[in-house]
Structure formats: structure tokens, C-alpha cells
Coordinates of C-alpha atoms in Angstrom, one line a residue:
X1 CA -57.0 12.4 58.4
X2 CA -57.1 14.8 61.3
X3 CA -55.9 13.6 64.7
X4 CA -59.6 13.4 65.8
X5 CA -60.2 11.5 63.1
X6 CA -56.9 9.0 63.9
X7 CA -58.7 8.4 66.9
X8 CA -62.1 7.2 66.1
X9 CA -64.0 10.8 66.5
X10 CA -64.1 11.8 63.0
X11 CA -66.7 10.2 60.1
X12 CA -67.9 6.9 59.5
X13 CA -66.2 7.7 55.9
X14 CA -62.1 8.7 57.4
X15 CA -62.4 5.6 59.8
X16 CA -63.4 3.2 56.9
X17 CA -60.1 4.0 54.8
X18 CA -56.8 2.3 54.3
X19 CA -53.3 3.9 55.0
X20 CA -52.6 3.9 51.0
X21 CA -55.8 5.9 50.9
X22 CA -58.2 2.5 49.0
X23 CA -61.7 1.4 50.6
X24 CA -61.4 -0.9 53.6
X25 CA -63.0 -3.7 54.3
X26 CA -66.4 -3.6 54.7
X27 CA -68.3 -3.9 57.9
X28 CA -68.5 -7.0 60.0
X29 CA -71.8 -9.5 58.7
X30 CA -73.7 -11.4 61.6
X31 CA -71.2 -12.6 64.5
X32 CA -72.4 -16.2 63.4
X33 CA -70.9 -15.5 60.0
X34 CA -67.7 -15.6 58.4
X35 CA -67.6 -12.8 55.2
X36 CA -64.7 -13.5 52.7
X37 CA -62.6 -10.6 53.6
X38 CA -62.8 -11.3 57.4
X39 CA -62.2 -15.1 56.7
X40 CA -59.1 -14.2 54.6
X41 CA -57.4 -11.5 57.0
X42 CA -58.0 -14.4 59.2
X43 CA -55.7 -16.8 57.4
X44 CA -53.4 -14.3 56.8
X45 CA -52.4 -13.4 60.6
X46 CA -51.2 -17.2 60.6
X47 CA -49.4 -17.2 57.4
X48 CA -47.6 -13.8 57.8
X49 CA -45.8 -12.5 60.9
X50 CA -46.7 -9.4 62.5
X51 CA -45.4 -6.2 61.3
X52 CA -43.9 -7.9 57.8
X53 CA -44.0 -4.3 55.9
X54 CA -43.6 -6.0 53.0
X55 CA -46.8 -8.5 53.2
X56 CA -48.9 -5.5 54.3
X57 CA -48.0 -3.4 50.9
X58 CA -49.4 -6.7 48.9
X59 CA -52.3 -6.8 51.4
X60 CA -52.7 -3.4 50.1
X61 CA -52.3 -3.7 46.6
X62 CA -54.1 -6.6 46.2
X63 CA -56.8 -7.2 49.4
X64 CA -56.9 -9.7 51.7
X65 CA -58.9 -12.3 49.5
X66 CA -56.5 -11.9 46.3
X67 CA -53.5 -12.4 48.3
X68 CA -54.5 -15.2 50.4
X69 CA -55.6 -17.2 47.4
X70 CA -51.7 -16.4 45.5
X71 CA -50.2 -17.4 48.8
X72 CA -52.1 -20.7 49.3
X73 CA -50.8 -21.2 45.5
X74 CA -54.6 -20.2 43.6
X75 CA -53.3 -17.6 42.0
X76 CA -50.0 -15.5 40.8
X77 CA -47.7 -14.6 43.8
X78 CA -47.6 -10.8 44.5
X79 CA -45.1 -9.3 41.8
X80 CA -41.2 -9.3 42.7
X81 CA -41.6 -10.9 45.5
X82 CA -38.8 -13.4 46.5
X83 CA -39.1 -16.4 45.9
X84 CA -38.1 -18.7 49.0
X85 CA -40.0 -16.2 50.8
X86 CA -43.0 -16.9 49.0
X87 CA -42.1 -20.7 49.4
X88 CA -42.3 -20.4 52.9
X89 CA -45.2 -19.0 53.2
X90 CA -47.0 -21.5 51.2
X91 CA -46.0 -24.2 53.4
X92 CA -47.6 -21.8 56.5
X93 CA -51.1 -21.4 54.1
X94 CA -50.6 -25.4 53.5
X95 CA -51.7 -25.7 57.1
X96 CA -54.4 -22.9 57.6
X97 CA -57.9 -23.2 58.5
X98 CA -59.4 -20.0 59.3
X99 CA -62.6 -21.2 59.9
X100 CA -61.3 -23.2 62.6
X101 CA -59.5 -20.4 64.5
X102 CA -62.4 -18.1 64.1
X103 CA -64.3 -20.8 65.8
X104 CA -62.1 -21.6 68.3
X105 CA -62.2 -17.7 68.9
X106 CA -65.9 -17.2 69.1
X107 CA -65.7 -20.7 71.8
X108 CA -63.6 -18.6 73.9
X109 CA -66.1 -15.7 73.8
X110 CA -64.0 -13.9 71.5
X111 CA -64.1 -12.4 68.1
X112 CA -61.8 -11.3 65.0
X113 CA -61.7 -7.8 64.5
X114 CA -60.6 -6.3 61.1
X115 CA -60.0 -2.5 60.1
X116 CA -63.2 -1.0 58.6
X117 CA -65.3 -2.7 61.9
X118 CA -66.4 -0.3 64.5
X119 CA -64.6 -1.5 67.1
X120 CA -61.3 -1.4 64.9
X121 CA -59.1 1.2 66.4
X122 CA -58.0 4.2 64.0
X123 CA -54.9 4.6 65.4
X124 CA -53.7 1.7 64.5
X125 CA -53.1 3.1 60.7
X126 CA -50.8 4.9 61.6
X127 CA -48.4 2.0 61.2
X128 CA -49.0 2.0 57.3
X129 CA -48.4 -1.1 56.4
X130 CA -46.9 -2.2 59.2
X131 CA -50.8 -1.9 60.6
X132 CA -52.2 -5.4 61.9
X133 CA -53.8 -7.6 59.7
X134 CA -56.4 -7.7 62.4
X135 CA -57.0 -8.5 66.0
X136 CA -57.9 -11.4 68.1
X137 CA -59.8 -9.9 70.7
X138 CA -60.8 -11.6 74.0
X139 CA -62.7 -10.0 76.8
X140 CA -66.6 -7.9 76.9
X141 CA -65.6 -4.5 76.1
X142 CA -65.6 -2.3 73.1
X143 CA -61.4 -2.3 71.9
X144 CA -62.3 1.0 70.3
X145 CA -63.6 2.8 73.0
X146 CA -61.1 1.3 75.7
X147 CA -58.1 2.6 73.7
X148 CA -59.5 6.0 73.0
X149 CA -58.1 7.1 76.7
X150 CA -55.2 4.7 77.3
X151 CA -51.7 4.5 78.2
X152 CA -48.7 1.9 78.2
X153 CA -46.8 1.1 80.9
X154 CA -43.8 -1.0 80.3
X155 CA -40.6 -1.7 81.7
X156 CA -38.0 -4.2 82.9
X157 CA -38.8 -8.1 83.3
X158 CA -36.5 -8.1 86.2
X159 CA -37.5 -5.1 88.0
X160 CA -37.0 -3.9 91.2
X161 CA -39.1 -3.9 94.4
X162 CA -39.1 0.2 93.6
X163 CA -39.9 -0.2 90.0
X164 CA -42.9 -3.1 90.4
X165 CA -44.5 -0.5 93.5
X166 CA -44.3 2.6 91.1
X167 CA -45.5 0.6 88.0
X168 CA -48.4 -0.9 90.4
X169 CA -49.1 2.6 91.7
X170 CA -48.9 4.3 88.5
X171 CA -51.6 1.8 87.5
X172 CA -54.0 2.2 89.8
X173 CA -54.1 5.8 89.6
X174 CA -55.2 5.5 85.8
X175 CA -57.3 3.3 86.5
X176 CA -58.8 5.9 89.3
X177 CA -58.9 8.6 86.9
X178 CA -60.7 6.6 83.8
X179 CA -57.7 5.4 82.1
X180 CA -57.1 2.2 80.2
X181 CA -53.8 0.7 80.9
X182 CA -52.2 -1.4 78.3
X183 CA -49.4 -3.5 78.7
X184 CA -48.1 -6.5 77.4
X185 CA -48.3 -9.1 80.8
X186 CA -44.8 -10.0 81.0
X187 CA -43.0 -10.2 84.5
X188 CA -41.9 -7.2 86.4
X189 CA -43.4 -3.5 85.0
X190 CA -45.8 -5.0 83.0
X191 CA -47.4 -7.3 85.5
X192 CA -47.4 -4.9 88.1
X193 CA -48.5 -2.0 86.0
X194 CA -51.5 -4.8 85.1
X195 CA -52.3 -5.4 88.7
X196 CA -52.4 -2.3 89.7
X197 CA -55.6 -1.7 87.7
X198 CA -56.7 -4.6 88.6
X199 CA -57.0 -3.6 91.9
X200 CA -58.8 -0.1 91.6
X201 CA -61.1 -1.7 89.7
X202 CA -59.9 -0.2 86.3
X203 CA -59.5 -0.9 82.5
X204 CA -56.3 -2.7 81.7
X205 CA -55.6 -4.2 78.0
X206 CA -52.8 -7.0 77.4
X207 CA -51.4 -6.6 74.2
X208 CA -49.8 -10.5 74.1
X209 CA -47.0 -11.6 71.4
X210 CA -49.2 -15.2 71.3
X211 CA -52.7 -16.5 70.7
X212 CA -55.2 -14.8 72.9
X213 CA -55.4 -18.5 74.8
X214 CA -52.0 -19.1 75.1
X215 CA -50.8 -18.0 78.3
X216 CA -47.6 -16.7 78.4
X217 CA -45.5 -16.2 80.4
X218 CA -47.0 -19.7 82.5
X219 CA -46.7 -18.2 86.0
X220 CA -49.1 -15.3 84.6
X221 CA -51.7 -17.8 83.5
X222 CA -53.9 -16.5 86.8
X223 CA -53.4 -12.6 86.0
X224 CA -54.2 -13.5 82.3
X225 CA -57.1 -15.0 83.2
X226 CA -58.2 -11.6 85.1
X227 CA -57.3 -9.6 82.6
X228 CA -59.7 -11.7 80.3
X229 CA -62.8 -11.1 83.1
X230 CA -62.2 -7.8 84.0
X231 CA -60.3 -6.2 81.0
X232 CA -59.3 -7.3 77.2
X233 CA -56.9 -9.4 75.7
X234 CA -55.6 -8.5 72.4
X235 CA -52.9 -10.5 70.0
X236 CA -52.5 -10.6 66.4
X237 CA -51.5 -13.9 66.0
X238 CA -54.1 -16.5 66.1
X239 CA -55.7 -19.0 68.8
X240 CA -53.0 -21.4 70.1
X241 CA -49.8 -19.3 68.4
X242 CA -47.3 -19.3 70.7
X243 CA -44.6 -16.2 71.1
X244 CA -41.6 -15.9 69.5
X245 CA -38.6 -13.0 70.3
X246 CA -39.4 -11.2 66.8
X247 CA -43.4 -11.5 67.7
X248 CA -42.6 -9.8 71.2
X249 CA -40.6 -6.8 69.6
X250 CA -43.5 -6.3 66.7
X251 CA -45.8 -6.5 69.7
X252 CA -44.8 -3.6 71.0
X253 CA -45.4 -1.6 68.1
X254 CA -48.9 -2.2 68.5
X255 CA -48.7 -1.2 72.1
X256 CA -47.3 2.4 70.9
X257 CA -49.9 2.7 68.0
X258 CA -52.6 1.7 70.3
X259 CA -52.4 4.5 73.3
X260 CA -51.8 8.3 73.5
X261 CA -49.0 7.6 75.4
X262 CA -46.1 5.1 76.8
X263 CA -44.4 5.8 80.2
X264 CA -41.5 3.6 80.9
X265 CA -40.7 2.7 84.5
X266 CA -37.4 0.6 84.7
X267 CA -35.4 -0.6 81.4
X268 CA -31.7 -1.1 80.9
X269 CA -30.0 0.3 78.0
X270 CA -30.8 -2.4 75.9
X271 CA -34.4 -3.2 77.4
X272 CA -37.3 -3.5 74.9
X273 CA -39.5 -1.3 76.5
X274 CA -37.2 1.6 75.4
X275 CA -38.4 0.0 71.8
X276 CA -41.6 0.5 72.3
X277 CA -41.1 4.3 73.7
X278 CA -39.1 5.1 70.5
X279 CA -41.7 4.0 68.1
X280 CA -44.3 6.2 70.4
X281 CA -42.2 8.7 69.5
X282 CA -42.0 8.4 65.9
X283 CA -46.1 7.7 65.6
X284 CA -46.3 11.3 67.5
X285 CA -47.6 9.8 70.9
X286 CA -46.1 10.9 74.3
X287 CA -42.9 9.5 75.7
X288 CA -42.8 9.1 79.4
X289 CA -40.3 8.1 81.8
X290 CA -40.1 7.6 85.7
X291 CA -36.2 8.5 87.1
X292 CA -35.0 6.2 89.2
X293 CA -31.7 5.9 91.5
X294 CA -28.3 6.9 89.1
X295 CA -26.5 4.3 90.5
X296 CA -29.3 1.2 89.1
X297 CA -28.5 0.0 85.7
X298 CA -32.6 -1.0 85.5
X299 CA -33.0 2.9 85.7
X300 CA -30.3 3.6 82.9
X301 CA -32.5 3.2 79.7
X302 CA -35.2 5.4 81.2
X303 CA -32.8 8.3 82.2
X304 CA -31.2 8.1 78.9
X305 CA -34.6 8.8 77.2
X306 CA -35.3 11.6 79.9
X307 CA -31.9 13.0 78.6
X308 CA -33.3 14.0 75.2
X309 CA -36.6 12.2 73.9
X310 CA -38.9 11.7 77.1
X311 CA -40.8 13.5 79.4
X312 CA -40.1 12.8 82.9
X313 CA -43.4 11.9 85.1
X314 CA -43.3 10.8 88.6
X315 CA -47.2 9.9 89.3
X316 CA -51.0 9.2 87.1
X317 CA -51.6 12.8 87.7
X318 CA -48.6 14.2 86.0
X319 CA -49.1 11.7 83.3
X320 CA -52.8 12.5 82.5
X321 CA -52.1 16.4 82.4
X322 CA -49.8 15.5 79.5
X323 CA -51.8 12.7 77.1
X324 CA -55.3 14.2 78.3
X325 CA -57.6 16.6 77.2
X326 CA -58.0 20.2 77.5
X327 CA -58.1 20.6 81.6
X328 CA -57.1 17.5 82.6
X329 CA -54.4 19.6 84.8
X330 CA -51.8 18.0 87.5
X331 CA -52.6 19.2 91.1
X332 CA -50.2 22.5 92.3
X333 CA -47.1 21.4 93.5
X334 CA -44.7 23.4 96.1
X335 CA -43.3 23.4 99.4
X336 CA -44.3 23.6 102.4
X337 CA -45.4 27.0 103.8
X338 CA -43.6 27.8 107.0
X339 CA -44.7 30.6 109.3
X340 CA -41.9 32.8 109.2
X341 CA -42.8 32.9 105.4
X342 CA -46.0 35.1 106.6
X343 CA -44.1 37.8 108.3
X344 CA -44.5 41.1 106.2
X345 CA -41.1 42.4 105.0
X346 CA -40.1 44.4 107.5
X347 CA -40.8 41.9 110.6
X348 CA -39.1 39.1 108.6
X349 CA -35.6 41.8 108.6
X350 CA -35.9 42.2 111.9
X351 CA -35.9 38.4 112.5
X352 CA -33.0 37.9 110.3
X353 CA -30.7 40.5 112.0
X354 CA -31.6 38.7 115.0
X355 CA -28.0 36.0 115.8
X356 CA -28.2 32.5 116.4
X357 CA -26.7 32.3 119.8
X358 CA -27.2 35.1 122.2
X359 CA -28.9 38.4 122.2
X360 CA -29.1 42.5 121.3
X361 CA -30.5 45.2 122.1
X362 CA -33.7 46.8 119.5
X363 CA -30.8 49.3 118.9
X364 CA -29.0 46.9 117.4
X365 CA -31.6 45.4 115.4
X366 CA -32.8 48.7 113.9
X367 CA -28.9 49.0 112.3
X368 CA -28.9 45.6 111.4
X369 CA -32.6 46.0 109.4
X370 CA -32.3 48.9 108.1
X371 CA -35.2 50.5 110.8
X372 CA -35.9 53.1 113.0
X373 CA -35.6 52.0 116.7
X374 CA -39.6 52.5 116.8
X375 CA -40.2 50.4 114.1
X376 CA -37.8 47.3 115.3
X377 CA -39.2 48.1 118.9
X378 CA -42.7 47.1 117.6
X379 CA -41.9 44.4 115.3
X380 CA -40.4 42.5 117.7
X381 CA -43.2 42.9 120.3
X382 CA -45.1 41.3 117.0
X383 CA -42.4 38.8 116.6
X384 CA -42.8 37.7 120.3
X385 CA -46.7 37.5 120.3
X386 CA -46.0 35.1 117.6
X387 CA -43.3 33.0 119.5
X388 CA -40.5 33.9 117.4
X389 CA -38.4 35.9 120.1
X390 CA -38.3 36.3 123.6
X391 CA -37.2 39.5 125.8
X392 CA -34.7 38.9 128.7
X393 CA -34.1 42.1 130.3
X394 CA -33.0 45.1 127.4
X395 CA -32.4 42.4 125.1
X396 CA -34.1 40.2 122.5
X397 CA -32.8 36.4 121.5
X398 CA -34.6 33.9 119.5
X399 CA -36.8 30.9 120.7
X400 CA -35.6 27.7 120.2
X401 CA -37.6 26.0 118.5
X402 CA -38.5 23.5 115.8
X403 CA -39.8 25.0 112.2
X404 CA -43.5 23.9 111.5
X405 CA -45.5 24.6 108.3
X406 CA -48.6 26.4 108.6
X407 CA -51.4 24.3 109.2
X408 CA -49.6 21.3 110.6
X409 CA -50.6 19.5 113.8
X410 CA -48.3 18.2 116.4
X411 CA -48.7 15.6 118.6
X412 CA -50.7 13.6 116.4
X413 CA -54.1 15.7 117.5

């Protein structure tokens, strides 16, 4: 599969194919109804926990309906598999009712996406079979399509007032630009990063470790609820699962799969964000990071990735040239351009042989240039039209003054 293809441009044919190569799963029937396949992948994202490699080579080998019927104890388990693993997840399949959470999905204005449906995002087999089972979706817009042009922001829970106003800025400036930012709605980056799209009016995805109505963490339930209106919610566990510290960390791969790129804000060394940047990495997506002051330890994951494996980005404009397409260039960055940077060549010697304190004669200032007497003569009667020097008697000093760039006003006028 090209890279096109990866991400939902190519045929009908590459985006309806599994990572070990076998048909997927057929498109979605009527939204009222429940096909086999879709009800099975359903009870399967609560018996298995995200990112299990191992589940998702039998979900390959055997499909979704075949291995929810040996799990829930209908049929042989998968081959070699362990037992007391297989145990446990009979107990979990004991207490499944897919219907149920596809219903209580649908009630939220919701739906279950699996891989093979249009909206399913291609990119999202390039996890092998560490790929989703499928996705709890809740929110109006296309998944597909919204994740086609989106990046990650992540960072530190516990940021700091620098971090949360670059993570909220960073946001909106996506946003601005037609971006989709995804996220994952914890405290600090990720809740900043979030409201920052928010406010421009923008795209911004949650990528949550729970059920799609579970909010978590509690003091976001307001922000979650935004994102829900305004943007998408997105979980692979279903409605009413709550999160769990393995479940946040395989949550995260799905953030990297999901976008073109991640740009970290603020993480420590052992921060989870820098997770998620690493396995952008490895799936070929961009790795970003914002610097931050040398002496913050919140700034010492991000500057370790800069050292080697991340590209360092300091606003949505520098971020877009790299993930976008073909054009999508940064503005031209340099200094400012002061006047004395206009002078030709010889006018600018002239100045510079002028001293700091004091004055010469143009005598002096030829040596000193490298000139004729003539040519300094006339060059500083240019230099003095222009303010630069001023003439006391024989002799030429500078003009205290302060150094403006061209184009500047003063005064405020």
C-alpha cells in the first residue's frame, strides 16, 4: 500500500484490506442494523484490551465472528494460546452484550466504526495487529476525513503556565490553518492544546483511554462535552469502560497512528507523551518538539528528543510546513533590517572608521576606509543627509542616536 493509499486516497480495493493482506470486513449495513462481523468486533473491544498483539493475530487468522464464538466458549480456543489467558477472557465474554453497547452508542448519537467502513481511517493499519478492533466514535463529523490533516499535541499533566499558553496557541493556530488537533483530554498540554481549538473555532479529536461517555479525568467533564459538540470523541473501549494505566499507554498508540504528526510541548524524562512521540516515530510520522527553559525538568523529555529523534518547532506555521503538503511553507524568518544595513559598501567603511567618542578629519577617514579623500569627502556628506554624522568645524563625529529598523515607527504614530 502506497502512502496515499495509508491515508484513505487510494482505491476502494487497498482501503478494504487487512494488515496480513486477507479481505476486511465488509461495509457497514443500515445504521439501524447490527451485521455479524460489526456485532462481534463489538464484543471483542470489551473482552480484549487495546493493543493485545496477540488477540489481534487470532482476530486475524480467524475473523472477528470465529473468535468471539471460541472466546465466549462455542467453539475451540485459538491454537497455543495460554490457557489462564484464555480463562480470563471467558469470564470478560461471560458478561458481554454487544447489542447493548451498540445501542447505548447509537442513544448517545454515536456509532461503531470497524476497518473496511468508509469512515475507518487507513492509517490505522499500520499498527498490524496492534490495529484497533474498532472505534467508538462520538461527535457529527466524518473520523476519516478529520484525521486525513491532523496533528497531536501532547505533553505534561502538570504543565507549566509556559507550556499550557504554547500548547493552547499551538492549537489554535492549526485550527486557523485547517488542521485537526487530536489529543487525548487529560490535564495540562492536552487540555490546553484541546481549548485552544476550541476557541478558533477548529477541529480537535479526543482520543480517550475509556468509554466515549465516561468522562475522564472528572474536572474535564465540561471540555469533554465540547469536544463532543464541536469536534469528535474517539475510544476503543466500549460505552461506560472506564480507564486504566495500560489503556492510557495503548491509547496513545492510536494517537500516533492516527495523525501525520505529534509535537510534544512539555514532558519529563519519563512522561508518556514522549511514548507516544517514539511510536510516531517508528510508524514513519513526524516527531515534533517545542524547547523549553534548560533549567525545567517538564522541558527535559522534549529536549532529549530534540537531541536526536525530533524536530524542533516553535509555532503551527513551522509545524504545518513539515507534516503538510507540497507548499504548505513557514513564513521567512530573519532579523530586523536596520538602516545602516542599506548603505552601499563604501559609505558603510566610511561609517565604520568613524570612533565612538570624538571626531576626525575626512583625511583620516579616507586612510582608515581604504578611500580617496574625494570619495570619503562625499560619502560622508551622504552619511549626514542621512543622520548618521554630523560636521563640527573640519571634523566629522557620529550622531548619537538610537538604532531603528527600517520601516519602524516611533512614538507610537
Amino acid at each position: 500500500m502506497n502512502a496515499m493509499d495509508a491515508w484513505g486516497f487510494g482505491t476502494h480495493e487497498a482501503a478494504n484490506t487487512t494488515p496480513g493482506g486477507g479481505a476486511a470486513d465488509p461495509q457497514p449495513a443500515h445504521a439501524d442494523t447490527y451485521e455479524p462481523r460489526r456485532t462481534a468486533r463489538a464484543a471483542l473491544t470489551r473482552i480484549l484490551e487495546p493493543g493485545d498483539e496477540t488477540a489481534g493475530r487470532w482476530l486475524r487468522e480467524l475473523g472477528p465472528e470465529a473468535l468471539w464464538r471460541a472466546l465466549s466458549g462455542d467453539a475451540d480456543p485459538p491454537g497455543g494460546a495460554n490457557a489462564d489467558k484464555i480463562a480470563g477472557l471467558k469470564l470478560r465474554a461471560a458478561r458481554t452484550d454487544p447489542a447493548a453497547d451498540l445501542a447505548a452508542v447509537t442513544a448517545l448519537g454515536g456509532r461503531f466504526i470497524i476497518p473496511g467502513d468508509k469512515e475507518w481511517p487507513g492509517q490505522l493499519d499500520d499498527l498490524g495487529d496492534g490495529r484497533p478492533i474498532g472505534l467508538w466514535v462520538s461527535g457529527r463529523a466524518n473520523l476519516r476525513f478529520w484525521a486525513l490533516r491532523s496533528v497531536a499535541v501532547v505533553g505534561a499533566r502538570a504543565c507549566t503556565e509556559y507550556g499550557a499558553h504554547l500548547a493552547a496557541t499551538l492549537g489554535a493556530g492549526l485550527a486557523e490553518r485547517g488542521w485537526t488537533v487530536v489529543s487525548g483530554a487529560a490535564y495540562g498540554i492536552d487540555g490546553a492544546a484541546h481549548r485552544g481549538a476550541l476557541a478558533a473555532d477548529g477541529a480537535t479529536l479526543a482520543v480517550l483511554a475509556s468509554g466515549v461517555d465516561y468522562a475522564y479525568p472528572r474536572g474535564h467533564t465540561e471540555l469533554l462535552g465540547r469536544i463532543g459538540e464541536q469536534g469528535l470523541l474517539v475510544a476503543e473501549l466500549p460505552p461506560g469502560a472506564h480507564p486504566t494505566r495500560s489503556r492510557f499507554i495503548q491509547r496513545n498508540r492510536v494517537i500516533a497512528a492516527l495523525t501525520r504528526g505529534s509535537v510534544v510541548v512539555e514532558a519529563e524524562l519519563r512522561s508518556g507523551s514522549l511514548v507516544t512521540a517514539r511510536r510516531a516515530l517508528a510508524l514513519g510520522r513526524f516527531t515534533m518538539g517545542m524547547p523549553g527553559p534548560v533549567t525545567s525538568g517538564l522541558s527535559a523529555g522534549v529536549h532529549q528528543l530534540l537531541r536526536g529523534e525530533a524536530v524542533l518547532v516553535t509555532d503551527a506555521d513551522e509545524v504545518v510546513e513539515l507534516v503538510g503538503s507540497i507548499g504548505d511553507l513557514g513564513p521567512h524568518r530573519q532579523g530586523p533590517t536596520l538602516a545602516r544595513d542599506l548603505l552601499d559598501p563604501t559609505a558603510a567603511r566610511v561609517l565604520e572608521a568613524l570612533p565612538a567618542r570624538g571626531g576626525v578629519d575626512a583625511a583620516h577617514l579616507a586612510r582608515e576606509s581604504g578611500t580617496t579623500r574625494d570619495t570619503a569627502q562625499s560619502k560622508l556628506v551622504e552619511l549626514q543627509s542621512l543622520g548618521f554624522v554630523q560636521r563640527c568645524g573640519g571634523r566629522w563625529e557620529l550622531v548619537r542616536r538610537a538604532e531603528t529598523a527600517v520601516g519602524s515607527r516611533r512614538g507610537g504614530t
